mmCIF file of C-alpha atoms and ligand atoms in Angstrom:
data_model
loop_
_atom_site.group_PDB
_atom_site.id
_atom_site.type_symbol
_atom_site.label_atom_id
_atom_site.label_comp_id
_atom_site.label_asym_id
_atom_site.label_seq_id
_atom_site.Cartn_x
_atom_site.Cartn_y
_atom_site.Cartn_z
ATOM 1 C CA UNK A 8 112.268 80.805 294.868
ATOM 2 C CA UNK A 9 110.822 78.591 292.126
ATOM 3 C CA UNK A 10 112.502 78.845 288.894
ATOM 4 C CA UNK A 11 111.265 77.232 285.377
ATOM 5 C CA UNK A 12 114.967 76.386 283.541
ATOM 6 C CA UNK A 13 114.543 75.713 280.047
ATOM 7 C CA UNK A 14 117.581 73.059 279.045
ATOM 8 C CA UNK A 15 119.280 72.863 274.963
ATOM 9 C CA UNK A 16 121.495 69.794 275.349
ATOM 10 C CA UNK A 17 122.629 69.901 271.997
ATOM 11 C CA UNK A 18 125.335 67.794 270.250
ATOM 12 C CA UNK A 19 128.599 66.056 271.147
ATOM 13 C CA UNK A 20 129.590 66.661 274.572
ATOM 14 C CA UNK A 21 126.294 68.973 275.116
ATOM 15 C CA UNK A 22 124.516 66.497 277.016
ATOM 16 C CA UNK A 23 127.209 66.077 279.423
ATOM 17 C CA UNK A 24 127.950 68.931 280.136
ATOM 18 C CA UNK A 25 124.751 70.171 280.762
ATOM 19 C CA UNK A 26 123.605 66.819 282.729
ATOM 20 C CA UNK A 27 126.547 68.097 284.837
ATOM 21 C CA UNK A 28 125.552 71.681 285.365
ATOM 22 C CA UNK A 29 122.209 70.519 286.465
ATOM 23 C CA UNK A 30 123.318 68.392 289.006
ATOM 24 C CA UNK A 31 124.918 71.556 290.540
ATOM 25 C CA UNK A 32 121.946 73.347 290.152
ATOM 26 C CA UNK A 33 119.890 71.074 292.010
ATOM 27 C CA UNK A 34 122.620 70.860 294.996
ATOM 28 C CA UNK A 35 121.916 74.796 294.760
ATOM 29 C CA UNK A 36 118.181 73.759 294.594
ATOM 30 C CA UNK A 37 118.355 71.703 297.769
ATOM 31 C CA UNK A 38 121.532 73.740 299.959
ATOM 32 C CA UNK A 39 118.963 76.991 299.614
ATOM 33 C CA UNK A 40 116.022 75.894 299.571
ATOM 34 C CA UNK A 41 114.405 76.539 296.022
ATOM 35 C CA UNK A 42 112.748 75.199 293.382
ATOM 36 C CA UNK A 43 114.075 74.678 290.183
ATOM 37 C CA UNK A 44 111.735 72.437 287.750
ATOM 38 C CA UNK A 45 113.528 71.689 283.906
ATOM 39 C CA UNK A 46 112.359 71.489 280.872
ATOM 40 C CA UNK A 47 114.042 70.331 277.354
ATOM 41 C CA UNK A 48 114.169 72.162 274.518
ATOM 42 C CA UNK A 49 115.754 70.705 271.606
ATOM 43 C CA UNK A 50 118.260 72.148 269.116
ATOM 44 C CA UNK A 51 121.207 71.491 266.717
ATOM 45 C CA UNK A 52 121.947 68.720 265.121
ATOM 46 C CA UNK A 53 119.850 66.512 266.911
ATOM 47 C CA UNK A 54 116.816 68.605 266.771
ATOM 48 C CA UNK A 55 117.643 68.038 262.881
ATOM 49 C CA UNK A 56 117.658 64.571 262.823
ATOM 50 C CA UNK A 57 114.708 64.248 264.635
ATOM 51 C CA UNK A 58 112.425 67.124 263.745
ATOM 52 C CA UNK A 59 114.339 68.335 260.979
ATOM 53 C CA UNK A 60 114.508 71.393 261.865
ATOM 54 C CA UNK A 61 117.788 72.997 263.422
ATOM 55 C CA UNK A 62 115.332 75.119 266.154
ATOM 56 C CA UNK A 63 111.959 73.173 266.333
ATOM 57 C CA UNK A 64 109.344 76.394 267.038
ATOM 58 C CA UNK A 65 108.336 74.606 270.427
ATOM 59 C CA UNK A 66 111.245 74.525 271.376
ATOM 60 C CA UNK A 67 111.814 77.986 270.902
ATOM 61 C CA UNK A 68 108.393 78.431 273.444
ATOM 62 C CA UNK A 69 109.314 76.461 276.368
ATOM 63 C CA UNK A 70 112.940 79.023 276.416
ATOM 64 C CA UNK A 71 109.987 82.081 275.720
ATOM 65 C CA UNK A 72 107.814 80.259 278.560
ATOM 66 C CA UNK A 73 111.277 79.502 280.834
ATOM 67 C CA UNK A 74 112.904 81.853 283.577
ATOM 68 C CA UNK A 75 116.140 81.299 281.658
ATOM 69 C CA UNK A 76 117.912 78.636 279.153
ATOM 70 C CA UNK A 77 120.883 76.831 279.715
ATOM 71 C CA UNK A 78 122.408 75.395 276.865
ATOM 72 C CA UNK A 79 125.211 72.915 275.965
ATOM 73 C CA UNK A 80 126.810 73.183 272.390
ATOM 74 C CA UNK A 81 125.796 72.701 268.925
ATOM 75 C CA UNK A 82 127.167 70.895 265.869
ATOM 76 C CA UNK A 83 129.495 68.206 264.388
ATOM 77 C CA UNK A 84 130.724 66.916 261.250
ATOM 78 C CA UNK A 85 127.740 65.212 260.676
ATOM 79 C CA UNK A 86 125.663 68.335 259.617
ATOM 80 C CA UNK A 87 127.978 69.996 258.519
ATOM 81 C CA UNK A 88 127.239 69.905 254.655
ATOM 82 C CA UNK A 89 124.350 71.339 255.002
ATOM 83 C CA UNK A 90 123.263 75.028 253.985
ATOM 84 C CA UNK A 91 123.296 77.653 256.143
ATOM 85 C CA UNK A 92 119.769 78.075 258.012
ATOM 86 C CA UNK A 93 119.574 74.009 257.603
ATOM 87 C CA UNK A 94 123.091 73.393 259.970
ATOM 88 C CA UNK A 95 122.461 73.219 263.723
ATOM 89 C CA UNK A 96 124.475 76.686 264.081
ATOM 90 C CA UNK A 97 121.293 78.106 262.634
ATOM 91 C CA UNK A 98 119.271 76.812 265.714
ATOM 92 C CA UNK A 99 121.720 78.781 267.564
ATOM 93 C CA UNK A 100 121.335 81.993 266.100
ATOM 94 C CA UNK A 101 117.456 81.782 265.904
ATOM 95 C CA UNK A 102 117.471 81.536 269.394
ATOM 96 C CA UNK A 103 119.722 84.162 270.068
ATOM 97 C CA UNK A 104 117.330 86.764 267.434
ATOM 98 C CA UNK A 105 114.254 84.803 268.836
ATOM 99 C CA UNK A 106 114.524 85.449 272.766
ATOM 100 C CA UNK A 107 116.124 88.966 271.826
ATOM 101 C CA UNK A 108 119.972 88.573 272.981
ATOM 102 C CA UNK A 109 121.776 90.899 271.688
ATOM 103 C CA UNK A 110 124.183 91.486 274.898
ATOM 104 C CA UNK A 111 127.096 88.552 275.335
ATOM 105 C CA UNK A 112 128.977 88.687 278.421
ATOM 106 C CA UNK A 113 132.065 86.366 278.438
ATOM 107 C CA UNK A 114 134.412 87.073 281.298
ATOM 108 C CA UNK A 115 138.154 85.915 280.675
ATOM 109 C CA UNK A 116 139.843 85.748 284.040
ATOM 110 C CA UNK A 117 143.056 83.751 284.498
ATOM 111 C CA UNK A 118 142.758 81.337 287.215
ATOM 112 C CA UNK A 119 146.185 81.594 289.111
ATOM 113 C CA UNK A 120 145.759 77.186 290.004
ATOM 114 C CA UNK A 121 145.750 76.389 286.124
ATOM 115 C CA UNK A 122 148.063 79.439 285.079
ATOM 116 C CA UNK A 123 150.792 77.167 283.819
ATOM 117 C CA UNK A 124 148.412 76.138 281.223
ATOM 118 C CA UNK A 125 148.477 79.148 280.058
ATOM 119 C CA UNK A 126 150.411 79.560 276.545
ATOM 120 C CA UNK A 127 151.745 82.672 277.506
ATOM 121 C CA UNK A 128 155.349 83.472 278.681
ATOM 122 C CA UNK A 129 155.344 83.544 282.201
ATOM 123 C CA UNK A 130 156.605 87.129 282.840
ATOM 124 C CA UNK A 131 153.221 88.145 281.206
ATOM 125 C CA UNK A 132 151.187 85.743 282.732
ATOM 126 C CA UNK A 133 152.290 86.610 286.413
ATOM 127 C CA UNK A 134 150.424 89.720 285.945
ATOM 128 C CA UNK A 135 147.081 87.893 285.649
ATOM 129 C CA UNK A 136 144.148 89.407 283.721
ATOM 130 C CA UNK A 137 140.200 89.735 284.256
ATOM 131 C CA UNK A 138 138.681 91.208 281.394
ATOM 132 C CA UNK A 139 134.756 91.042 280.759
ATOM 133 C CA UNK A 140 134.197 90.738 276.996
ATOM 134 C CA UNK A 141 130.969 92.459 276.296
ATOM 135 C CA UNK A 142 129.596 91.254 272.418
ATOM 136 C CA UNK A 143 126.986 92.392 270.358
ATOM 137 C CA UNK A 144 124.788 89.669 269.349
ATOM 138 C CA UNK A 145 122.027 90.357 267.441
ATOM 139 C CA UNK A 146 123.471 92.243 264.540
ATOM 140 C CA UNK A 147 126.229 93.223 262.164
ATOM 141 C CA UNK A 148 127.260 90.754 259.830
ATOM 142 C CA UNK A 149 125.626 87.728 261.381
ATOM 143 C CA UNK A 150 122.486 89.022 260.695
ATOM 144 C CA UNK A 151 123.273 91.274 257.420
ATOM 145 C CA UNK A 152 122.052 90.958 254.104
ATOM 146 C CA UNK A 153 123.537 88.075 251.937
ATOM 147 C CA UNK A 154 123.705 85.816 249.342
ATOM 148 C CA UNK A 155 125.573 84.591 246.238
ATOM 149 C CA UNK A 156 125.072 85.836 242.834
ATOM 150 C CA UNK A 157 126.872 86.050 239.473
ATOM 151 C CA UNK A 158 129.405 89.206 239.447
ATOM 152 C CA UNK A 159 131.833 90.167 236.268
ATOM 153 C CA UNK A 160 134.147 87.199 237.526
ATOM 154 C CA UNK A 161 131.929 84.394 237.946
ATOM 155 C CA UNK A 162 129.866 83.543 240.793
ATOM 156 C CA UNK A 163 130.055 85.323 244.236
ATOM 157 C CA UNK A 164 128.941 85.508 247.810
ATOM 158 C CA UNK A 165 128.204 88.474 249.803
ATOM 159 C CA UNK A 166 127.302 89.255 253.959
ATOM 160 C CA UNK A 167 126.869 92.711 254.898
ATOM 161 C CA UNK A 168 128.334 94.439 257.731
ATOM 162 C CA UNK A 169 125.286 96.464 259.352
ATOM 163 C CA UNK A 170 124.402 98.393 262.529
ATOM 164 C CA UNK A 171 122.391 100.940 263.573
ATOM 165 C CA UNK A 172 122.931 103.685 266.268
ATOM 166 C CA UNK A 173 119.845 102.296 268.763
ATOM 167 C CA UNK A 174 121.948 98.906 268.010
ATOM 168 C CA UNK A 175 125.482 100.306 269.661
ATOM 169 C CA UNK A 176 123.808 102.520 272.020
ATOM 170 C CA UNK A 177 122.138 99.580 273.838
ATOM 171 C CA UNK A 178 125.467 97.491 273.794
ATOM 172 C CA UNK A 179 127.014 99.942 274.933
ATOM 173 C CA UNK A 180 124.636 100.755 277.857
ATOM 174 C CA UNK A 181 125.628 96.978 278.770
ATOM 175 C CA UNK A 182 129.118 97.608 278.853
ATOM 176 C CA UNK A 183 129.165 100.698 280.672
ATOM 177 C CA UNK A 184 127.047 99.600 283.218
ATOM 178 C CA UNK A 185 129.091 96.257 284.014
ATOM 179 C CA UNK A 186 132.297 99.281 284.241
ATOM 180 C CA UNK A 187 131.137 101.096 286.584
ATOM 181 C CA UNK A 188 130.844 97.816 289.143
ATOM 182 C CA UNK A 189 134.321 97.067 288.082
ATOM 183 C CA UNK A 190 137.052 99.469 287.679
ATOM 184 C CA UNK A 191 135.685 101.812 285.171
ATOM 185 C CA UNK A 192 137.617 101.060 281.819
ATOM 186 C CA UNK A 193 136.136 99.900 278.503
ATOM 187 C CA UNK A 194 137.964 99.363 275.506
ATOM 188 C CA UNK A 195 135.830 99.445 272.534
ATOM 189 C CA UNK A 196 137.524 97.682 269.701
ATOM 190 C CA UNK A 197 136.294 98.022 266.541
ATOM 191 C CA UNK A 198 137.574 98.991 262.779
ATOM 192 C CA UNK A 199 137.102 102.551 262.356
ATOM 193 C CA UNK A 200 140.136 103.086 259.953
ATOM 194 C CA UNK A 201 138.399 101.059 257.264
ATOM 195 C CA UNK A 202 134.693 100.657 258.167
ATOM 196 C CA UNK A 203 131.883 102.810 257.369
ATOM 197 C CA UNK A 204 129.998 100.740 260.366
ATOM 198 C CA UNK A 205 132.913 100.691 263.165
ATOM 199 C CA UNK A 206 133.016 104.679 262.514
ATOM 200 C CA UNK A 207 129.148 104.958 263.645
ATOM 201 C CA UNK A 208 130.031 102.057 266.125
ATOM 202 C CA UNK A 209 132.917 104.939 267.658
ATOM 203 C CA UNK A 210 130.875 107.705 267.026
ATOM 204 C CA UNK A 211 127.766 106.228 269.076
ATOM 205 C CA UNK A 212 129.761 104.593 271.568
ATOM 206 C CA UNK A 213 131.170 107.964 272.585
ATOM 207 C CA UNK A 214 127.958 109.729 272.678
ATOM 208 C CA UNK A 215 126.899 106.988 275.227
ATOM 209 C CA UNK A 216 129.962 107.514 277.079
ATOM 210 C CA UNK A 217 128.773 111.276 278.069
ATOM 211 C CA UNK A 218 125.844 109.636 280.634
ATOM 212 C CA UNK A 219 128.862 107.729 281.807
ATOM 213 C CA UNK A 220 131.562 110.126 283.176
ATOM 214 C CA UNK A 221 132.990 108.792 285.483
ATOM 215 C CA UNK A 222 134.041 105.434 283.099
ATOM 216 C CA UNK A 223 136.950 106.116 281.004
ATOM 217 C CA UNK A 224 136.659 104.873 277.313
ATOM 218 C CA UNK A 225 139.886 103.499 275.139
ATOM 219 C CA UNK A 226 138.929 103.093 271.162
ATOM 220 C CA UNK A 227 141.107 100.089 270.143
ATOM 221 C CA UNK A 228 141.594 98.866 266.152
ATOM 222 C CA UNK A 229 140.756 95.229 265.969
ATOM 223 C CA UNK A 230 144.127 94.272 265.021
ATOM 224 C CA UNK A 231 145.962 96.186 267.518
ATOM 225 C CA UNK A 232 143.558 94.503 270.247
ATOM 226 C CA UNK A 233 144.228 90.873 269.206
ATOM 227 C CA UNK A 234 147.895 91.895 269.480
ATOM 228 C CA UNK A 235 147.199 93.705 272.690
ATOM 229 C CA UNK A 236 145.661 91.033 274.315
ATOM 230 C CA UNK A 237 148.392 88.408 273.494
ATOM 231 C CA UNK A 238 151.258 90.634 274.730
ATOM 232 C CA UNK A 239 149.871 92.136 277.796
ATOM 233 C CA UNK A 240 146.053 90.761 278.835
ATOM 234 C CA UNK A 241 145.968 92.648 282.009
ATOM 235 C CA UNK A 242 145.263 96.030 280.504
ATOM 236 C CA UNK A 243 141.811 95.320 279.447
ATOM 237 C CA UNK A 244 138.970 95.234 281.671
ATOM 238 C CA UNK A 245 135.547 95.858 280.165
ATOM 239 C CA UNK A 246 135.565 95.469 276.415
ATOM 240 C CA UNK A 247 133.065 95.829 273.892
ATOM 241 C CA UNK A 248 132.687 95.181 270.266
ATOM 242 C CA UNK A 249 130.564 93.832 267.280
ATOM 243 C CA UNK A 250 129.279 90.661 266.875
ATOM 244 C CA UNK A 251 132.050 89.137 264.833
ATOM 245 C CA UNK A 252 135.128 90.944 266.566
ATOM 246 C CA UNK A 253 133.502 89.453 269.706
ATOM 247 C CA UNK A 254 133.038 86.149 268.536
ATOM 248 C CA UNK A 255 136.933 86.049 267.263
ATOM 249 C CA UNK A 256 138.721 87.624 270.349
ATOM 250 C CA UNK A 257 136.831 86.090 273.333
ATOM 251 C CA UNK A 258 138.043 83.122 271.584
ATOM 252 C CA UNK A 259 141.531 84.406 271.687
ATOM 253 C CA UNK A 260 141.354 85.787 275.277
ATOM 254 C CA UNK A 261 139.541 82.527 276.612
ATOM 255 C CA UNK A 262 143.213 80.251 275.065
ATOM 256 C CA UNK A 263 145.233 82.613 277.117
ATOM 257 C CA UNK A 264 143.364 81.298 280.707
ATOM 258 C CA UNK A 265 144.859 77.676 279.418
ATOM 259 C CA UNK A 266 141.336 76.161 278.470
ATOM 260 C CA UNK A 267 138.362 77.306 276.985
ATOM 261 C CA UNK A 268 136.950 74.656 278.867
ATOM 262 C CA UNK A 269 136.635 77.155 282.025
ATOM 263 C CA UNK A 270 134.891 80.164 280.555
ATOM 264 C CA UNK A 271 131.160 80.647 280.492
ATOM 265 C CA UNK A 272 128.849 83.032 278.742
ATOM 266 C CA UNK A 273 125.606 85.187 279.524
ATOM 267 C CA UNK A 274 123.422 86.380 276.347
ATOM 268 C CA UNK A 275 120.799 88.854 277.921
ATOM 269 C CA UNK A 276 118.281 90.753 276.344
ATOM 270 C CA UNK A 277 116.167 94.041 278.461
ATOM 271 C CA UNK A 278 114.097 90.983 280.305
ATOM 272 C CA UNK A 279 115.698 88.424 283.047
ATOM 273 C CA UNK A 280 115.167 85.683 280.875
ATOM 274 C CA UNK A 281 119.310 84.931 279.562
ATOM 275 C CA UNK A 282 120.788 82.216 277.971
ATOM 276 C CA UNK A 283 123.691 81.191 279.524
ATOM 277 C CA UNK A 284 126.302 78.822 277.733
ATOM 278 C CA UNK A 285 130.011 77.762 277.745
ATOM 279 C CA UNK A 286 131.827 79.827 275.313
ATOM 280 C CA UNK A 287 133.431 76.724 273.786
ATOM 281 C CA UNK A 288 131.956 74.281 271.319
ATOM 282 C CA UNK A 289 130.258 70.858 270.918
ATOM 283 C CA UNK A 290 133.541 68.794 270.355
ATOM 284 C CA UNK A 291 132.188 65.747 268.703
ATOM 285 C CA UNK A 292 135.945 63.909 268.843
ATOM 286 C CA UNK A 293 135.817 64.509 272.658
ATOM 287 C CA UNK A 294 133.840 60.987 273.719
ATOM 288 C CA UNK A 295 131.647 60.408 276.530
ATOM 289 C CA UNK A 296 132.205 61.142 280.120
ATOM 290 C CA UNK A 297 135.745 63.337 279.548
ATOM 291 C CA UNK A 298 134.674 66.815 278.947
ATOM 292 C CA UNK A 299 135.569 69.447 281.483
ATOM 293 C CA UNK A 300 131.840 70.762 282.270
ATOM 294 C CA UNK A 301 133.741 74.034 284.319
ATOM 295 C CA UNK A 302 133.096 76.428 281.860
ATOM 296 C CA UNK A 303 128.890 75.132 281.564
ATOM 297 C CA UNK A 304 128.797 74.814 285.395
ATOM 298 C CA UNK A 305 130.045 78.841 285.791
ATOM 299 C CA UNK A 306 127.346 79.778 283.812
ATOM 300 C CA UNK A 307 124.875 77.979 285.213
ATOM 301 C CA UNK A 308 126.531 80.242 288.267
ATOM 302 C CA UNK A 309 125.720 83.536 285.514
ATOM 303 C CA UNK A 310 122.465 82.110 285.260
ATOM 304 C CA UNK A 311 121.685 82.539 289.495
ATOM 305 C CA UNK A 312 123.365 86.379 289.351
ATOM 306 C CA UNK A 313 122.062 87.937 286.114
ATOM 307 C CA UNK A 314 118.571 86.341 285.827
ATOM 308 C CA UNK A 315 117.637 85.008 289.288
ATOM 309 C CA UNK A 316 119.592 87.646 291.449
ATOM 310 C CA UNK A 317 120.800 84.612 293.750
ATOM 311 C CA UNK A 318 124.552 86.757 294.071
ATOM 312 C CA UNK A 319 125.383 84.465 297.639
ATOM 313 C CA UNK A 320 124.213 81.010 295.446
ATOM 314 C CA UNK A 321 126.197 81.874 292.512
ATOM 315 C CA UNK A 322 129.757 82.798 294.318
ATOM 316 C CA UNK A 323 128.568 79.326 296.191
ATOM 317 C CA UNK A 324 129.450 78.016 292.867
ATOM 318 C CA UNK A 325 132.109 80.044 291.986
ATOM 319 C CA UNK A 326 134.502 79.615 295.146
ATOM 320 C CA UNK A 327 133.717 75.428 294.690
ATOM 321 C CA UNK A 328 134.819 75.344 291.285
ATOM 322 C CA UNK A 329 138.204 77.459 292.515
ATOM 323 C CA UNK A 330 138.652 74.967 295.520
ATOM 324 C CA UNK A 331 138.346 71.540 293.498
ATOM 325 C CA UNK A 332 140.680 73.139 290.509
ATOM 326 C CA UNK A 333 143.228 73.517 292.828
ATOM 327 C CA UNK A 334 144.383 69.467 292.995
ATOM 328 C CA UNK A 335 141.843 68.057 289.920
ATOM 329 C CA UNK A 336 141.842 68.595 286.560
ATOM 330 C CA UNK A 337 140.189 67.061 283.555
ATOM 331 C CA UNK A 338 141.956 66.028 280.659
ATOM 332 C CA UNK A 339 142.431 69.487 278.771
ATOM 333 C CA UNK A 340 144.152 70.925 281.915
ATOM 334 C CA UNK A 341 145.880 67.908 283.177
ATOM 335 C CA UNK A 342 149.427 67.963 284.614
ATOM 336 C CA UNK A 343 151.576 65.674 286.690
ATOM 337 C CA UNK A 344 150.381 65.741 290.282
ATOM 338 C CA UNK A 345 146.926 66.329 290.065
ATOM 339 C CA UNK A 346 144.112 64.208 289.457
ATOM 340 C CA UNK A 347 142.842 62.874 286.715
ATOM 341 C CA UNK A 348 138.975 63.243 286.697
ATOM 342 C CA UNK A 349 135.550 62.551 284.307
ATOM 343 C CA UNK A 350 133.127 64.919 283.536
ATOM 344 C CA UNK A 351 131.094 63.201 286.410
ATOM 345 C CA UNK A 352 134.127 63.201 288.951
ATOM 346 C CA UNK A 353 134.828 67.076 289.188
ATOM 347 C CA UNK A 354 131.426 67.463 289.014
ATOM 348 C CA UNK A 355 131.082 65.418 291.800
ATOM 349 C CA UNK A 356 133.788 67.223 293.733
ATOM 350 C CA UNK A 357 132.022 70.550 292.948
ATOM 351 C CA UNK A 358 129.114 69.155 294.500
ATOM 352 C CA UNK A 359 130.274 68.412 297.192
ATOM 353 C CA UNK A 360 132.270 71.848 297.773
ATOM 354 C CA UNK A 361 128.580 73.067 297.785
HETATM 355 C C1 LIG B 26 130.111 81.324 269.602
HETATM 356 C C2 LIG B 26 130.122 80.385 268.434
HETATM 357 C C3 LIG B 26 128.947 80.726 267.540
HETATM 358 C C4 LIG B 26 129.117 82.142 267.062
HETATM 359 C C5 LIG B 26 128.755 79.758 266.347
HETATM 360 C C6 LIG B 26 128.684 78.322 266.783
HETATM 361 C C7 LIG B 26 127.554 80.131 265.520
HETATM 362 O O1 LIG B 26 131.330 80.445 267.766
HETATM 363 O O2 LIG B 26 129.115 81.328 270.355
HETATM 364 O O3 LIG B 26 131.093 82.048 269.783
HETATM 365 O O4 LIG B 26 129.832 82.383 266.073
HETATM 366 O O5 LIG B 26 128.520 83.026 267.665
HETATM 367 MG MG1 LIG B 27 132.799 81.661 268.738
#
């Protein structure tokens, strides 16, 4: 097959990471015989500098003109006194609203070789957990209405909290689909105790639910769930929530695998065309040539199931990155007896596990 790949380096340890993803793409490229041709399209913090202009429109129409993007991270302290749509996190949401993706999928899955890592008690982590966190993207109060005026007390800022039903029925279509090819269980998190919006979020979730009977469905207050998944992970499987509950517990759920240098991302819209990305950030302290590129690399292996239907190519991918974590580690999951490696070492090893 010949695939068009749009690349978003982006800042920090971006470029590397993605550099190294690529590499494994084009071992993919060569081991099953396809064509994958690249093309850069700037963003972040360099696309400031340079263009200045967080999301340069071009860029934005080599990802429309692309099969699917890959993308790196964006942002350091460099931009960051800048307003809102100026910082390079406002190249990232454009994208997201611009290509349409308002379904994240960030799978949390404990990997039993780096399990020690994990800052849970032991007792809880022997239990292991695979959850799938399904987040809404394209809404709520990322997108809201807001803005600073002058109230009774002085000045104030405002950002809205807004969804409509088409916006949870779709997400939820997402989620229950992904269910019912794993073992039928979502949790739905949201606030529904305090929010006018997480009580239409429950209300249209559920109507959903009745085209999907044979998937069970758990409603789960936010709080509750950060608390659930801290004391006992492996009851969730297939969650789904807002934008902003998303964005704070796949956080949460990726520090209890040991790194969130191992977990990848999907954002997919109704099309084939995704953006895949690690779920962590752009670590500008990190320095060259360290980063562990795991959690890029696995979704470059998203990237060959959800948008190129390649399912053999991606658990290619998938089973090398479990064999070479088994004896080397880079620095953020480092312990005594295994070995040290680069960004460019494990990648290497991957490779070669191809
Ligand atoms: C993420 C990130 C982004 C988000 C930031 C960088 C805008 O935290 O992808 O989780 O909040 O969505
Ligand atoms: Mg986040």
């Amino acid at each position: 097959m010949n695939k068009k790949i749009a690349l978003i380096y982006g800042d920090g340890i971006g470029p590397d990471i993605v550099k190294a993803a690529v590499k494994v793409l084009e071992r993919i490229a060569e081991k099953y015989r396809h064509k994958f041709t690249f093309c850069d399209a700037p963003m972040g913090g360099n696309a400031i500098d340079e263009y200045g202009d967080p999301l340069p429109k071009k860029s934005v129409d080599v990802c429309l003109a692309s099969d699917s993007v890959l993308l790196g991270a964006v942002g350091g302290k460099k931009w960051d006194n800048l307003s809102g749509s100026k910082r390079p996190e406002a190249g990232l949401l454009g994208i997201r609203k611009a290509l349409k993706l308002y379904a994240n999928i960030r799978p949390a899955k404990l990997f039993p070789q780096v399990a020690d890592r994990s800052p849970l008690r032991k007792d809880i982590v022997e239990n292991g957990f695979d959850m799938v966190i399904v987040r809404e993207l394209t809404g709520g109060i990322y997108f809201g209405e807001r803005g600073i005026r002058q109230g009774k007390l002085g000045r104030e800022a405002y950002d809205t909290e807004c969804y409509s039903e088409i916006e949870i029925e779709r997400i939820a279509r997402v989620a229950f689909e992904i269910a019912r090819k794993r073992n039928k269980k979502i949790t739905s998190i949201d606030k529904a105790n305090v929010l006018e919006s997480s009580r239409l979020w429950r209300y249209a979730i559920h109507e959903v639910a009745q085209d999907y009977p044979d998937v069970t469905v758990n409603d789960m207050f936010v709080d509750n769930a950060a608390m659930q998944l801290v004391k006992d992970p492996s009851q969730f499987d297939v969650i789904v929530t807002s934008n902003m509950f998303g964005d704070i517990l796949s956080d949460l759920a990726s520090a209890l695998t040991g790194s969130i240098g191992l977990l990848p991302s999907a954002s997919l819209n109704d099309t084939t065309l995704g953006l895949y990305e690690p779920i962590h950030g752009s670590a500008p302290d990190l320095g060259e040539n360290v980063a562990n590129p795991i959690a890029t690399i696995l979704s470059a292996a998203m990237m060959l199931r959800y948008s190129f239907d390649m399912t053999e190519e991606a658990a290619d991918v998938e089973k090398a990155v479990d064999k070479v974590l088994c004896d080397n580690r880079t620095q953020d999951l480092w312990s005594e007896g295994k070995r040290l490696c680069s960004t460019s070492e494990i990648t290497d090893l991957i490779i070669k596990n191809i």
